[in-house]
Amino acid sequence: MTIKKNPSRQELIAAHLTIGFADITAYGSAEDAFDLPGNAVLVGGDVTVLTPWNSATTATLKLGDATANDRYTAAAIDLKTAGRTALTLTGYEHPVAEALKALVDQTGAAATAGQARISILYYVEGRSAFTQD
């Protein structure tokens, strides 16, 4: 048997979203953050806390989908600490178009400051922008 080369090529698709403490509709409820096409596979991404949340006790973020609210975050990301956390990549292919969801939660007195940027990189299985002979 011989491996059959796939000449199809495509660029990675990048998307990012900056959220602030006041952008959350309902803390503790997953909200749509990114729309993905069917057959999308995440291959990169991170969450960067630009301004730490100042909620009294905790502030966390999970990134996932309708099936698993933490598909891309092995543990909830601490929004009270500035820094970058890489997403957990599993090779999961989203079989249908769907939204990635951000679940931001906090305990104690509500935050009055905080900002984070979520970035993702993905390709779409079966898509071809050009070929490489």
PDB file of C-alpha atoms in Angstrom:
ATOM      1  CA  MET A   1       0.000   0.000   0.000  1.00  0.00           C
ATOM      2  CA  THR A   2       1.222   3.478  -0.838  1.00  0.00           C
ATOM      3  CA  ILE A   3       0.316   6.632   1.029  1.00  0.00           C
ATOM      4  CA  LYS A   4      -1.756   8.844  -1.243  1.00  0.00           C
ATOM      5  CA  LYS A   5      -0.604  12.444  -0.940  1.00  0.00           C
ATOM      6  CA  ASN A   6      -3.187  15.161  -0.445  1.00  0.00           C
ATOM      7  CA  PRO A   7      -2.268  18.167  -2.624  1.00  0.00           C
ATOM      8  CA  SER A   8      -4.964  20.410  -1.098  1.00  0.00           C
ATOM      9  CA  ARG A   9      -3.726  23.326   0.987  1.00  0.00           C
ATOM     10  CA  GLN A  10      -5.332  26.093   3.038  1.00  0.00           C
ATOM     11  CA  GLU A  11      -4.194  28.804   5.351  1.00  0.00           C
ATOM     12  CA  LEU A  12      -5.000  28.577   9.035  1.00  0.00           C
ATOM     13  CA  ILE A  13      -7.963  30.701  10.040  1.00  0.00           C
ATOM     14  CA  ALA A  14      -7.405  32.997  13.005  1.00  0.00           C
ATOM     15  CA  ALA A  15     -10.084  34.540  15.181  1.00  0.00           C
ATOM     16  CA  HIS A  16      -9.886  36.513  18.388  1.00  0.00           C
ATOM     17  CA  LEU A  17     -12.265  38.032  20.888  1.00  0.00           C
ATOM     18  CA  THR A  18     -11.577  40.499  23.686  1.00  0.00           C
ATOM     19  CA  ILE A  19     -13.992  40.342  26.604  1.00  0.00           C
ATOM     20  CA  GLY A  20     -14.264  42.591  29.613  1.00  0.00           C
ATOM     21  CA  PHE A  21     -15.808  42.049  33.030  1.00  0.00           C
ATOM     22  CA  ALA A  22     -18.941  43.996  32.002  1.00  0.00           C
ATOM     23  CA  ASP A  23     -19.418  42.091  28.702  1.00  0.00           C
ATOM     24  CA  ILE A  24     -20.655  38.930  30.414  1.00  0.00           C
ATOM     25  CA  THR A  25     -24.454  38.625  30.186  1.00  0.00           C
ATOM     26  CA  ALA A  26     -24.741  36.067  33.001  1.00  0.00           C
ATOM     27  CA  TYR A  27     -21.744  34.913  34.999  1.00  0.00           C
ATOM     28  CA  GLY A  28     -21.846  31.118  35.300  1.00  0.00           C
ATOM     29  CA  SER A  29     -23.613  30.623  31.936  1.00  0.00           C
ATOM     30  CA  ALA A  30     -21.810  29.674  28.724  1.00  0.00           C
ATOM     31  CA  GLU A  31     -22.128  32.353  26.034  1.00  0.00           C
ATOM     32  CA  ASP A  32     -21.369  32.128  22.304  1.00  0.00           C
ATOM     33  CA  ALA A  33     -17.849  33.383  21.603  1.00  0.00           C
ATOM     34  CA  PHE A  34     -16.925  32.116  18.099  1.00  0.00           C
ATOM     35  CA  ASP A  35     -18.877  30.608  15.215  1.00  0.00           C
ATOM     36  CA  LEU A  36     -17.106  27.628  13.632  1.00  0.00           C
ATOM     37  CA  PRO A  37     -17.956  25.978  10.311  1.00  0.00           C
ATOM     38  CA  GLY A  38     -18.586  22.259  10.136  1.00  0.00           C
ATOM     39  CA  ASN A  39     -15.403  20.131   9.990  1.00  0.00           C
ATOM     40  CA  ALA A  40     -13.332  22.763  11.834  1.00  0.00           C
ATOM     41  CA  VAL A  41     -10.329  21.482  13.818  1.00  0.00           C
ATOM     42  CA  LEU A  42      -8.609  23.779  16.319  1.00  0.00           C
ATOM     43  CA  VAL A  43      -4.812  23.600  16.087  1.00  0.00           C
ATOM     44  CA  GLY A  44      -3.837  26.566  18.242  1.00  0.00           C
ATOM     45  CA  GLY A  45      -5.060  29.216  20.575  1.00  0.00           C
ATOM     46  CA  ASP A  46      -4.755  30.829  23.950  1.00  0.00           C
ATOM     47  CA  VAL A  47      -6.388  33.009  26.565  1.00  0.00           C
ATOM     48  CA  THR A  48      -4.444  36.079  27.634  1.00  0.00           C
ATOM     49  CA  VAL A  49      -5.571  37.926  30.741  1.00  0.00           C
ATOM     50  CA  LEU A  50      -4.734  41.550  29.913  1.00  0.00           C
ATOM     51  CA  THR A  51      -6.230  43.121  33.048  1.00  0.00           C
ATOM     52  CA  PRO A  52      -6.894  40.755  35.956  1.00  0.00           C
ATOM     53  CA  TRP A  53     -10.475  40.508  37.225  1.00  0.00           C
ATOM     54  CA  ASN A  54     -10.790  42.111  40.645  1.00  0.00           C
ATOM     55  CA  SER A  55     -13.751  40.050  41.870  1.00  0.00           C
ATOM     56  CA  ALA A  56     -13.479  39.318  45.577  1.00  0.00           C
ATOM     57  CA  THR A  57     -12.867  35.559  45.564  1.00  0.00           C
ATOM     58  CA  THR A  58     -12.551  33.867  42.151  1.00  0.00           C
ATOM     59  CA  ALA A  59     -12.933  34.556  38.434  1.00  0.00           C
ATOM     60  CA  THR A  60     -12.472  31.774  35.884  1.00  0.00           C
ATOM     61  CA  LEU A  61     -13.005  31.027  32.190  1.00  0.00           C
ATOM     62  CA  LYS A  62     -13.663  27.774  30.324  1.00  0.00           C
ATOM     63  CA  LEU A  63     -13.802  27.447  26.526  1.00  0.00           C
ATOM     64  CA  GLY A  64     -15.802  24.660  24.936  1.00  0.00           C
ATOM     65  CA  ASP A  65     -18.914  23.885  22.952  1.00  0.00           C
ATOM     66  CA  ALA A  66     -22.481  22.725  23.539  1.00  0.00           C
ATOM     67  CA  THR A  67     -21.306  19.186  24.354  1.00  0.00           C
ATOM     68  CA  ALA A  68     -18.302  19.929  26.589  1.00  0.00           C
ATOM     69  CA  ASN A  69     -18.014  23.373  28.169  1.00  0.00           C
ATOM     70  CA  ASP A  70     -14.304  22.793  28.854  1.00  0.00           C
ATOM     71  CA  ARG A  71     -13.238  21.038  25.630  1.00  0.00           C
ATOM     72  CA  TYR A  72     -10.321  23.474  25.124  1.00  0.00           C
ATOM     73  CA  THR A  73      -9.404  24.277  28.725  1.00  0.00           C
ATOM     74  CA  ALA A  74      -8.013  21.375  30.762  1.00  0.00           C
ATOM     75  CA  ALA A  75      -8.766  23.378  33.903  1.00  0.00           C
ATOM     76  CA  ALA A  76     -10.669  26.624  34.358  1.00  0.00           C
ATOM     77  CA  ILE A  77      -8.374  29.559  33.561  1.00  0.00           C
ATOM     78  CA  ASP A  78      -7.776  31.974  36.432  1.00  0.00           C
ATOM     79  CA  LEU A  79      -8.868  35.437  35.287  1.00  0.00           C
ATOM     80  CA  LYS A  80      -7.519  37.062  38.461  1.00  0.00           C
ATOM     81  CA  THR A  81      -3.915  36.565  37.273  1.00  0.00           C
ATOM     82  CA  ALA A  82      -2.404  38.337  34.254  1.00  0.00           C
ATOM     83  CA  GLY A  83      -0.754  36.039  31.738  1.00  0.00           C
ATOM     84  CA  ARG A  84      -1.227  33.662  28.833  1.00  0.00           C
ATOM     85  CA  THR A  85      -2.649  30.139  28.958  1.00  0.00           C
ATOM     86  CA  ALA A  86      -2.481  27.898  25.895  1.00  0.00           C
ATOM     87  CA  LEU A  87      -5.654  26.077  24.943  1.00  0.00           C
ATOM     88  CA  THR A  88      -5.789  22.293  25.327  1.00  0.00           C
ATOM     89  CA  LEU A  89      -5.940  20.873  21.794  1.00  0.00           C
ATOM     90  CA  THR A  90      -7.480  17.453  21.267  1.00  0.00           C
ATOM     91  CA  GLY A  91      -7.747  17.132  17.479  1.00  0.00           C
ATOM     92  CA  TYR A  92     -11.533  17.174  17.817  1.00  0.00           C
ATOM     93  CA  GLU A  93     -13.320  17.840  14.507  1.00  0.00           C
ATOM     94  CA  HIS A  94     -16.578  19.754  14.907  1.00  0.00           C
ATOM     95  CA  PRO A  95     -18.920  17.730  12.671  1.00  0.00           C
ATOM     96  CA  VAL A  96     -21.405  20.570  12.154  1.00  0.00           C
ATOM     97  CA  ALA A  97     -21.280  24.351  12.269  1.00  0.00           C
ATOM     98  CA  GLU A  98     -21.521  25.427  15.884  1.00  0.00           C
ATOM     99  CA  ALA A  99     -20.482  28.089  18.372  1.00  0.00           C
ATOM    100  CA  LEU A 100     -17.547  27.846  20.718  1.00  0.00           C
ATOM    101  CA  LYS A 101     -18.757  28.980  24.112  1.00  0.00           C
ATOM    102  CA  ALA A 102     -16.986  30.937  26.843  1.00  0.00           C
ATOM    103  CA  LEU A 103     -18.118  30.215  30.371  1.00  0.00           C
ATOM    104  CA  VAL A 104     -16.968  32.954  32.751  1.00  0.00           C
ATOM    105  CA  ASP A 105     -17.724  32.516  36.426  1.00  0.00           C
ATOM    106  CA  GLN A 106     -16.882  34.479  39.554  1.00  0.00           C
ATOM    107  CA  THR A 107     -17.532  34.268  43.273  1.00  0.00           C
ATOM    108  CA  GLY A 108     -17.525  36.921  45.941  1.00  0.00           C
ATOM    109  CA  ALA A 109     -18.137  40.590  45.198  1.00  0.00           C
ATOM    110  CA  ALA A 110     -18.538  41.250  41.468  1.00  0.00           C
ATOM    111  CA  ALA A 111     -15.597  42.466  39.416  1.00  0.00           C
ATOM    112  CA  THR A 112     -15.299  46.126  38.471  1.00  0.00           C
ATOM    113  CA  ALA A 113     -12.218  45.559  36.271  1.00  0.00           C
ATOM    114  CA  GLY A 114     -10.921  42.799  34.044  1.00  0.00           C
ATOM    115  CA  GLN A 115     -10.178  42.092  30.395  1.00  0.00           C
ATOM    116  CA  ALA A 116      -9.055  38.968  28.502  1.00  0.00           C
ATOM    117  CA  ARG A 117      -8.387  38.067  24.871  1.00  0.00           C
ATOM    118  CA  ILE A 118      -9.251  34.626  23.478  1.00  0.00           C
ATOM    119  CA  SER A 119      -7.457  33.634  20.254  1.00  0.00           C
ATOM    120  CA  ILE A 120      -8.036  30.519  18.151  1.00  0.00           C
ATOM    121  CA  LEU A 121      -6.440  28.982  15.036  1.00  0.00           C
ATOM    122  CA  TYR A 122      -8.234  26.335  12.999  1.00  0.00           C
ATOM    123  CA  TYR A 123      -8.480  24.673   9.608  1.00  0.00           C
ATOM    124  CA  VAL A 124     -11.482  23.122   7.900  1.00  0.00           C
ATOM    125  CA  GLU A 125     -11.183  19.461   6.913  1.00  0.00           C
ATOM    126  CA  GLY A 126     -11.962  19.019   3.204  1.00  0.00           C
ATOM    127  CA  ARG A 127     -11.408  22.681   2.318  1.00  0.00           C
ATOM    128  CA  SER A 128      -8.859  23.633  -0.319  1.00  0.00           C
ATOM    129  CA  ALA A 129      -7.677  27.124  -1.162  1.00  0.00           C
ATOM    130  CA  PHE A 130      -4.958  25.956  -3.557  1.00  0.00           C
ATOM    131  CA  THR A 131      -2.955  22.868  -4.434  1.00  0.00           C
ATOM    132  CA  GLN A 132       0.670  21.921  -3.971  1.00  0.00           C
ATOM    133  CA  ASP A 133       2.011  19.582  -6.645  1.00  0.00           C
TER     134      ASP A 133
END
